[in-house]
PDB file of C-alpha atoms in Angstrom:
ATOM      1  CA  UNK A   1     -89.126 -50.075  -4.005  1.00 49.00           C
ATOM      2  CA  UNK A   2     -86.691 -51.720  -6.386  1.00 56.00           C
ATOM      3  CA  UNK A   3     -84.485 -54.609  -5.107  1.00 57.00           C
ATOM      4  CA  UNK A   4     -81.050 -55.020  -6.653  1.00 61.00           C
ATOM      5  CA  UNK A   5     -78.536 -57.910  -6.512  1.00 60.00           C
ATOM      6  CA  UNK A   6     -75.516 -59.168  -8.434  1.00 61.00           C
ATOM      7  CA  UNK A   7     -75.887 -59.673 -12.087  1.00 73.00           C
ATOM      8  CA  UNK A   8     -74.270 -62.728 -13.626  1.00 70.00           C
ATOM      9  CA  UNK A   9     -71.539 -60.600 -15.190  1.00 75.00           C
ATOM     10  CA  UNK A  10     -70.739 -58.918 -11.868  1.00 70.00           C
ATOM     11  CA  UNK A  11     -70.522 -62.286 -10.122  1.00 72.00           C
ATOM     12  CA  UNK A  12     -68.197 -63.694 -12.773  1.00 73.00           C
ATOM     13  CA  UNK A  13     -65.992 -60.608 -12.594  1.00 75.00           C
ATOM     14  CA  UNK A  14     -65.831 -60.858  -8.791  1.00 73.00           C
ATOM     15  CA  UNK A  15     -64.820 -64.527  -8.992  1.00 78.00           C
ATOM     16  CA  UNK A  16     -62.141 -63.820 -11.615  1.00 77.00           C
ATOM     17  CA  UNK A  17     -60.679 -60.874  -9.688  1.00 78.00           C
ATOM     18  CA  UNK A  18     -60.687 -62.834  -6.419  1.00 78.00           C
ATOM     19  CA  UNK A  19     -58.989 -65.764  -8.159  1.00 76.00           C
ATOM     20  CA  UNK A  20     -56.294 -63.497  -9.571  1.00 78.00           C
ATOM     21  CA  UNK A  21     -55.667 -61.980  -6.149  1.00 74.00           C
ATOM     22  CA  UNK A  22     -55.460 -65.415  -4.524  1.00 75.00           C
ATOM     23  CA  UNK A  23     -53.042 -66.635  -7.196  1.00 75.00           C
ATOM     24  CA  UNK A  24     -50.844 -63.596  -6.590  1.00 72.00           C
ATOM     25  CA  UNK A  25     -50.844 -64.121  -2.838  1.00 70.00           C
ATOM     26  CA  UNK A  26     -50.132 -67.854  -3.272  1.00 69.00           C
ATOM     27  CA  UNK A  27     -47.255 -67.176  -5.676  1.00 70.00           C
ATOM     28  CA  UNK A  28     -45.763 -64.604  -3.319  1.00 64.00           C
ATOM     29  CA  UNK A  29     -46.083 -66.981  -0.357  1.00 67.00           C
ATOM     30  CA  UNK A  30     -44.603 -69.861  -2.357  1.00 64.00           C
ATOM     31  CA  UNK A  31     -41.667 -67.683  -3.392  1.00 63.00           C
ATOM     32  CA  UNK A  32     -40.966 -66.795   0.233  1.00 64.00           C
ATOM     33  CA  UNK A  33     -41.259 -70.392   1.442  1.00 56.00           C
ATOM     34  CA  UNK A  34     -39.062 -71.670  -1.402  1.00 64.00           C
ATOM     35  CA  UNK A  35     -36.449 -69.025  -0.640  1.00 60.00           C
ATOM     36  CA  UNK A  36     -36.507 -69.910   3.051  1.00 50.00           C
ATOM     37  CA  UNK A  37     -36.059 -73.634   2.491  1.00 58.00           C
ATOM     38  CA  UNK A  38     -33.374 -72.914  -0.092  1.00 60.00           C
ATOM     39  CA  UNK A  39     -31.423 -70.829   2.410  1.00 76.00           C
ATOM     40  CA  UNK A  40     -31.840 -73.561   5.052  1.00 75.00           C
ATOM     41  CA  UNK A  41     -30.452 -76.220   2.684  1.00 80.00           C
ATOM     42  CA  UNK A  42     -27.628 -73.904   1.669  1.00 82.00           C
ATOM     43  CA  UNK A  43     -26.729 -73.253   5.306  1.00 85.00           C
ATOM     44  CA  UNK A  44     -26.899 -76.973   6.077  1.00 88.00           C
ATOM     45  CA  UNK A  45     -24.541 -77.765   3.200  1.00 89.00           C
ATOM     46  CA  UNK A  46     -22.052 -75.095   4.261  1.00 90.00           C
ATOM     47  CA  UNK A  47     -22.220 -76.253   7.883  1.00 92.00           C
ATOM     48  CA  UNK A  48     -21.513 -79.829   6.830  1.00 93.00           C
ATOM     49  CA  UNK A  49     -18.590 -78.695   4.670  1.00 94.00           C
ATOM     50  CA  UNK A  50     -17.123 -76.651   7.529  1.00 94.00           C
ATOM     51  CA  UNK A  51     -17.477 -79.587   9.923  1.00 94.00           C
ATOM     52  CA  UNK A  52     -15.758 -82.017   7.556  1.00 96.00           C
ATOM     53  CA  UNK A  53     -12.847 -79.664   6.839  1.00 96.00           C
ATOM     54  CA  UNK A  54     -12.413 -78.801  10.525  1.00 95.00           C
ATOM     55  CA  UNK A  55     -12.400 -82.479  11.483  1.00 95.00           C
ATOM     56  CA  UNK A  56      -9.768 -83.267   8.858  1.00 96.00           C
ATOM     57  CA  UNK A  57      -7.694 -80.225   9.818  1.00 95.00           C
ATOM     58  CA  UNK A  58      -7.587 -81.081  13.518  1.00 94.00           C
ATOM     59  CA  UNK A  59      -6.493 -84.656  12.898  1.00 95.00           C
ATOM     60  CA  UNK A  60      -3.891 -83.788  10.279  1.00 94.00           C
ATOM     61  CA  UNK A  61      -2.379 -80.939  12.292  1.00 92.00           C
ATOM     62  CA  UNK A  62      -1.849 -83.276  15.225  1.00 91.00           C
ATOM     63  CA  UNK A  63      -0.359 -86.205  13.362  1.00 94.00           C
ATOM     64  CA  UNK A  64       3.164 -87.584  13.631  1.00 93.00           C
ATOM     65  CA  UNK A  65       5.271 -85.355  11.325  1.00 90.00           C
ATOM     66  CA  UNK A  66       6.913 -86.760   8.203  1.00 90.00           C
ATOM     67  CA  UNK A  67       4.887 -89.970   8.464  1.00 92.00           C
ATOM     68  CA  UNK A  68       2.276 -89.267   5.788  1.00 93.00           C
ATOM     69  CA  UNK A  69       1.486 -91.460   2.827  1.00 92.00           C
ATOM     70  CA  UNK A  70      -0.032 -90.049  -0.370  1.00 93.00           C
ATOM     71  CA  UNK A  71      -1.033 -92.925  -2.651  1.00 90.00           C
ATOM     72  CA  UNK A  72      -1.644 -90.599  -5.607  1.00 91.00           C
ATOM     73  CA  UNK A  73      -5.331 -91.567  -5.724  1.00 94.00           C
ATOM     74  CA  UNK A  74      -6.788 -88.960  -3.372  1.00 96.00           C
ATOM     75  CA  UNK A  75      -5.963 -90.929  -0.220  1.00 96.00           C
ATOM     76  CA  UNK A  76      -3.846 -89.653   2.688  1.00 96.00           C
ATOM     77  CA  UNK A  77      -2.691 -91.897   5.558  1.00 96.00           C
ATOM     78  CA  UNK A  78      -1.047 -90.815   8.816  1.00 95.00           C
ATOM     79  CA  UNK A  79      -0.536 -91.725  12.478  1.00 95.00           C
ATOM     80  CA  UNK A  80      -2.485 -89.608  15.024  1.00 94.00           C
ATOM     81  CA  UNK A  81      -0.479 -88.461  18.053  1.00 94.00           C
ATOM     82  CA  UNK A  82      -1.641 -89.788  21.431  1.00 92.00           C
ATOM     83  CA  UNK A  83       0.858 -87.796  23.493  1.00 92.00           C
ATOM     84  CA  UNK A  84       4.110 -85.908  23.108  1.00 92.00           C
ATOM     85  CA  UNK A  85       6.849 -84.568  25.304  1.00 93.00           C
ATOM     86  CA  UNK A  86      10.600 -84.258  25.663  1.00 95.00           C
ATOM     87  CA  UNK A  87      13.425 -86.734  26.068  1.00 95.00           C
ATOM     88  CA  UNK A  88      16.991 -86.714  27.337  1.00 95.00           C
ATOM     89  CA  UNK A  89      19.913 -89.088  26.941  1.00 94.00           C
ATOM     90  CA  UNK A  90      21.293 -90.322  30.260  1.00 92.00           C
ATOM     91  CA  UNK A  91      24.368 -92.426  29.618  1.00 92.00           C
ATOM     92  CA  UNK A  92      23.171 -95.424  27.630  1.00 93.00           C
ATOM     93  CA  UNK A  93      19.556 -94.883  28.660  1.00 95.00           C
ATOM     94  CA  UNK A  94      16.884 -92.802  27.002  1.00 95.00           C
ATOM     95  CA  UNK A  95      14.623 -90.945  29.441  1.00 96.00           C
ATOM     96  CA  UNK A  96      11.408 -89.229  28.420  1.00 96.00           C
ATOM     97  CA  UNK A  97       8.560 -87.332  30.027  1.00 94.00           C
ATOM     98  CA  UNK A  98       4.856 -87.459  29.165  1.00 91.00           C
ATOM     99  CA  UNK A  99       1.912 -85.242  30.077  1.00 87.00           C
ATOM    100  CA  UNK A 100      -0.306 -88.199  30.970  1.00 83.00           C
ATOM    101  CA  UNK A 101       1.010 -91.483  32.410  1.00 84.00           C
ATOM    102  CA  UNK A 102      -2.019 -93.299  30.974  1.00 83.00           C
ATOM    103  CA  UNK A 103      -0.576 -92.750  27.514  1.00 84.00           C
ATOM    104  CA  UNK A 104       2.177 -95.179  28.563  1.00 86.00           C
ATOM    105  CA  UNK A 105       0.677 -97.413  31.258  1.00 82.00           C
ATOM    106  CA  UNK A 106      -2.609 -97.799  29.388  1.00 82.00           C
ATOM    107  CA  UNK A 107      -1.104 -97.927  25.922  1.00 82.00           C
ATOM    108  CA  UNK A 108      -1.955-100.611  23.399  1.00 83.00           C
ATOM    109  CA  UNK A 109       0.587-103.322  22.686  1.00 84.00           C
ATOM    110  CA  UNK A 110       1.358-101.657  19.343  1.00 88.00           C
ATOM    111  CA  UNK A 111       1.927 -98.177  20.832  1.00 92.00           C
ATOM    112  CA  UNK A 112       5.295 -96.604  20.106  1.00 94.00           C
ATOM    113  CA  UNK A 113       7.463 -93.609  20.856  1.00 95.00           C
ATOM    114  CA  UNK A 114       9.286 -92.067  17.921  1.00 95.00           C
ATOM    115  CA  UNK A 115      11.981 -89.390  17.741  1.00 94.00           C
ATOM    116  CA  UNK A 116      12.709 -87.293  14.658  1.00 91.00           C
ATOM    117  CA  UNK A 117      10.818 -89.463  12.135  1.00 90.00           C
ATOM    118  CA  UNK A 118      12.009 -88.939   8.582  1.00 86.00           C
ATOM    119  CA  UNK A 119       9.905 -91.316   6.495  1.00 88.00           C
ATOM    120  CA  UNK A 120       6.589 -93.113   6.256  1.00 88.00           C
ATOM    121  CA  UNK A 121       6.402 -96.861   6.784  1.00 87.00           C
ATOM    122  CA  UNK A 122       3.767 -99.388   7.785  1.00 84.00           C
ATOM    123  CA  UNK A 123       6.474-101.758   9.050  1.00 86.00           C
ATOM    124  CA  UNK A 124       7.054-100.004  12.355  1.00 87.00           C
ATOM    125  CA  UNK A 125       9.680-102.546  13.418  1.00 84.00           C
ATOM    126  CA  UNK A 126      11.797-101.098  10.610  1.00 87.00           C
ATOM    127  CA  UNK A 127      11.311 -97.469  11.717  1.00 90.00           C
ATOM    128  CA  UNK A 128      14.409 -95.695  12.993  1.00 92.00           C
ATOM    129  CA  UNK A 129      14.319 -94.056  16.452  1.00 92.00           C
ATOM    130  CA  UNK A 130      11.149 -95.963  17.303  1.00 94.00           C
ATOM    131  CA  UNK A 131      10.545 -97.794  20.597  1.00 94.00           C
ATOM    132  CA  UNK A 132       7.711 -99.973  21.884  1.00 93.00           C
ATOM    133  CA  UNK A 133       6.145 -98.347  24.939  1.00 92.00           C
ATOM    134  CA  UNK A 134       5.786-101.751  26.558  1.00 91.00           C
ATOM    135  CA  UNK A 135       9.599-101.706  26.975  1.00 92.00           C
ATOM    136  CA  UNK A 136       9.542 -98.443  28.978  1.00 93.00           C
ATOM    137  CA  UNK A 137      10.219 -98.370  32.732  1.00 92.00           C
ATOM    138  CA  UNK A 138       8.730 -95.791  35.119  1.00 91.00           C
ATOM    139  CA  UNK A 139      11.582 -93.981  36.922  1.00 92.00           C
ATOM    140  CA  UNK A 140       9.815 -90.878  38.330  1.00 87.00           C
ATOM    141  CA  UNK A 141       6.718 -88.678  38.171  1.00 86.00           C
ATOM    142  CA  UNK A 142       5.627 -88.900  34.525  1.00 86.00           C
ATOM    143  CA  UNK A 143       9.207 -89.888  33.658  1.00 92.00           C
ATOM    144  CA  UNK A 144      10.017 -93.140  31.875  1.00 94.00           C
ATOM    145  CA  UNK A 145      13.173 -94.719  30.546  1.00 95.00           C
ATOM    146  CA  UNK A 146      14.244 -97.093  27.803  1.00 95.00           C
ATOM    147  CA  UNK A 147      17.220 -98.966  29.213  1.00 94.00           C
ATOM    148  CA  UNK A 148      20.100 -98.802  26.700  1.00 93.00           C
ATOM    149  CA  UNK A 149      17.727 -96.966  24.370  1.00 91.00           C
ATOM    150  CA  UNK A 150      20.214 -94.190  23.611  1.00 91.00           C
ATOM    151  CA  UNK A 151      22.420 -96.686  21.808  1.00 90.00           C
ATOM    152  CA  UNK A 152      19.682 -97.193  19.205  1.00 88.00           C
ATOM    153  CA  UNK A 153      19.313 -93.520  18.290  1.00 89.00           C
ATOM    154  CA  UNK A 154      20.225 -92.789  14.689  1.00 87.00           C
ATOM    155  CA  UNK A 155      19.587 -89.045  14.894  1.00 83.00           C
ATOM    156  CA  UNK A 156      18.358 -86.585  17.480  1.00 87.00           C
ATOM    157  CA  UNK A 157      15.564 -84.055  17.529  1.00 89.00           C
ATOM    158  CA  UNK A 158      16.850 -80.487  17.656  1.00 87.00           C
ATOM    159  CA  UNK A 159      14.115 -79.634  20.165  1.00 90.00           C
ATOM    160  CA  UNK A 160      14.434 -82.966  22.031  1.00 93.00           C
ATOM    161  CA  UNK A 161      10.824 -83.852  21.222  1.00 94.00           C
ATOM    162  CA  UNK A 162       9.202 -87.248  21.036  1.00 95.00           C
ATOM    163  CA  UNK A 163       5.785 -88.414  19.808  1.00 95.00           C
ATOM    164  CA  UNK A 164       3.660 -91.305  21.022  1.00 95.00           C
ATOM    165  CA  UNK A 165       1.212 -93.048  18.688  1.00 94.00           C
ATOM    166  CA  UNK A 166      -0.697 -96.324  18.816  1.00 90.00           C
ATOM    167  CA  UNK A 167       0.492 -97.754  15.508  1.00 88.00           C
ATOM    168  CA  UNK A 168      -2.949 -97.533  13.896  1.00 91.00           C
ATOM    169  CA  UNK A 169      -3.219 -95.633  10.626  1.00 94.00           C
ATOM    170  CA  UNK A 170      -5.930 -93.082   9.907  1.00 96.00           C
ATOM    171  CA  UNK A 171      -6.782 -92.774   6.229  1.00 97.00           C
ATOM    172  CA  UNK A 172      -8.862 -90.107   4.496  1.00 97.00           C
ATOM    173  CA  UNK A 173      -9.959 -90.732   0.912  1.00 97.00           C
ATOM    174  CA  UNK A 174     -12.037 -88.988  -1.718  1.00 97.00           C
ATOM    175  CA  UNK A 175     -14.092 -91.583  -3.594  1.00 95.00           C
ATOM    176  CA  UNK A 176     -16.420 -90.019  -6.138  1.00 93.00           C
ATOM    177  CA  UNK A 177     -18.930 -87.964  -4.180  1.00 95.00           C
ATOM    178  CA  UNK A 178     -17.758 -89.248  -0.801  1.00 96.00           C
ATOM    179  CA  UNK A 179     -15.062 -88.400   1.721  1.00 97.00           C
ATOM    180  CA  UNK A 180     -14.270 -91.426   3.871  1.00 97.00           C
ATOM    181  CA  UNK A 181     -12.221 -91.949   7.020  1.00 97.00           C
ATOM    182  CA  UNK A 182     -11.012 -95.514   7.425  1.00 96.00           C
ATOM    183  CA  UNK A 183     -13.710 -96.587   4.924  1.00 95.00           C
ATOM    184  CA  UNK A 184     -16.487 -94.878   6.923  1.00 96.00           C
ATOM    185  CA  UNK A 185     -18.358 -92.144   5.029  1.00 97.00           C
ATOM    186  CA  UNK A 186     -17.862 -88.662   6.469  1.00 96.00           C
ATOM    187  CA  UNK A 187     -19.872 -86.886   3.755  1.00 95.00           C
ATOM    188  CA  UNK A 188     -21.477 -87.865   0.448  1.00 94.00           C
ATOM    189  CA  UNK A 189     -22.304 -84.405  -0.876  1.00 93.00           C
ATOM    190  CA  UNK A 190     -19.324 -83.773  -3.135  1.00 95.00           C
ATOM    191  CA  UNK A 191     -19.594 -83.042  -6.826  1.00 93.00           C
ATOM    192  CA  UNK A 192     -18.579 -85.813  -9.205  1.00 90.00           C
ATOM    193  CA  UNK A 193     -15.376 -84.170 -10.447  1.00 89.00           C
ATOM    194  CA  UNK A 194     -12.594 -81.791  -9.474  1.00 90.00           C
ATOM    195  CA  UNK A 195     -12.007 -82.995  -5.907  1.00 96.00           C
ATOM    196  CA  UNK A 196      -8.397 -83.618  -4.827  1.00 97.00           C
ATOM    197  CA  UNK A 197      -6.526 -84.621  -1.675  1.00 96.00           C
ATOM    198  CA  UNK A 198      -2.711 -84.456  -1.790  1.00 96.00           C
ATOM    199  CA  UNK A 199       0.292 -84.211   0.522  1.00 94.00           C
ATOM    200  CA  UNK A 200       3.453 -82.147   0.011  1.00 92.00           C
ATOM    201  CA  UNK A 201       6.363 -83.288   2.237  1.00 89.00           C
ATOM    202  CA  UNK A 202       8.137 -80.818   4.486  1.00 83.00           C
ATOM    203  CA  UNK A 203      11.285 -79.015   3.415  1.00 80.00           C
ATOM    204  CA  UNK A 204      13.928 -77.097   5.333  1.00 74.00           C
ATOM    205  CA  UNK A 205      11.829 -73.935   4.958  1.00 77.00           C
ATOM    206  CA  UNK A 206       8.277 -75.313   5.223  1.00 80.00           C
ATOM    207  CA  UNK A 207       6.165 -77.778   7.169  1.00 82.00           C
ATOM    208  CA  UNK A 208       4.428 -80.605   5.395  1.00 86.00           C
ATOM    209  CA  UNK A 209       1.112 -79.533   3.856  1.00 92.00           C
ATOM    210  CA  UNK A 210      -2.042 -81.460   3.008  1.00 95.00           C
ATOM    211  CA  UNK A 211      -3.975 -79.769   0.201  1.00 96.00           C
ATOM    212  CA  UNK A 212      -7.755 -80.276   0.203  1.00 97.00           C
ATOM    213  CA  UNK A 213      -9.714 -79.061  -2.819  1.00 97.00           C
ATOM    214  CA  UNK A 214     -13.384 -80.086  -2.737  1.00 97.00           C
ATOM    215  CA  UNK A 215     -16.726 -78.922  -4.112  1.00 96.00           C
ATOM    216  CA  UNK A 216     -19.894 -79.584  -2.126  1.00 95.00           C
ATOM    217  CA  UNK A 217     -23.075 -79.778  -4.184  1.00 92.00           C
ATOM    218  CA  UNK A 218     -26.815 -79.908  -3.451  1.00 86.00           C
ATOM    219  CA  UNK A 219     -29.881 -79.226  -5.626  1.00 82.00           C
ATOM    220  CA  UNK A 220     -27.810 -77.705  -8.407  1.00 83.00           C
ATOM    221  CA  UNK A 221     -25.924 -75.315  -6.107  1.00 84.00           C
ATOM    222  CA  UNK A 222     -22.247 -75.801  -5.309  1.00 88.00           C
ATOM    223  CA  UNK A 223     -19.611 -74.370  -2.966  1.00 90.00           C
ATOM    224  CA  UNK A 224     -15.896 -74.908  -3.553  1.00 94.00           C
ATOM    225  CA  UNK A 225     -13.389 -75.075  -0.688  1.00 95.00           C
ATOM    226  CA  UNK A 226      -9.609 -74.979  -1.009  1.00 94.00           C
ATOM    227  CA  UNK A 227      -7.699 -75.491   2.208  1.00 93.00           C
ATOM    228  CA  UNK A 228      -4.000 -76.014   2.928  1.00 94.00           C
ATOM    229  CA  UNK A 229      -3.528 -77.873   6.217  1.00 93.00           C
ATOM    230  CA  UNK A 230      -0.100 -77.583   7.820  1.00 90.00           C
ATOM    231  CA  UNK A 231       1.324 -80.449   9.829  1.00 85.00           C
ATOM    232  CA  UNK A 232       2.356 -78.146  12.652  1.00 76.00           C
ATOM    233  CA  UNK A 233       4.391 -80.622  14.699  1.00 63.00           C
ATOM    234  CA  UNK A 234       8.097 -80.454  13.941  1.00 64.00           C
ATOM    235  CA  UNK A 235      10.658 -83.111  14.822  1.00 61.00           C
TER     236      UNK A 235
END
């Protein structure tokens, strides 16, 4: 009876073929894993971009109208609204209503009420139709009054609206690859060039608009976002 086994050539061929098959499987697996991690990073970048733009949009939309500063170097400053409501002139006094009494009773010493703002200034003592909340007197449920305040009004709001803010500026800037808010980094994934942040003041026909044009970049891939954010509050 003749016994047979592998010849040297057969063994070498088996090793070579097995190696080729393993390389093919490894390459296929690596391609799938690389594609998966690439899609995860891409999704993470897009999620971060959406979060940053949504955060900026919410703050800008609910800022005191007409009180924006564009320094021309990709920085926008504004005053966030703490509360808003309506006012009425009662003789020499100026009465106003708020949705939350804490916005007045618990307000900071710098907190102010402003009516029909028409310009940006950091010297709030020089701002027309602006009153320190610490001078307000409670006269009813959620109703306050500035005694003799009506005499200081330069112009009225067509809709009788007022805005309350704490006197602290919020500033968004684009610095290289970073977007910062009050010098705190919000994201550092921007491309090196082509990013802009500008403000167009309101007109009779249009609200004020903040234009955000940014490109997020990661591992050689980039996504460009162009968003116009309307300052929806009107005096």
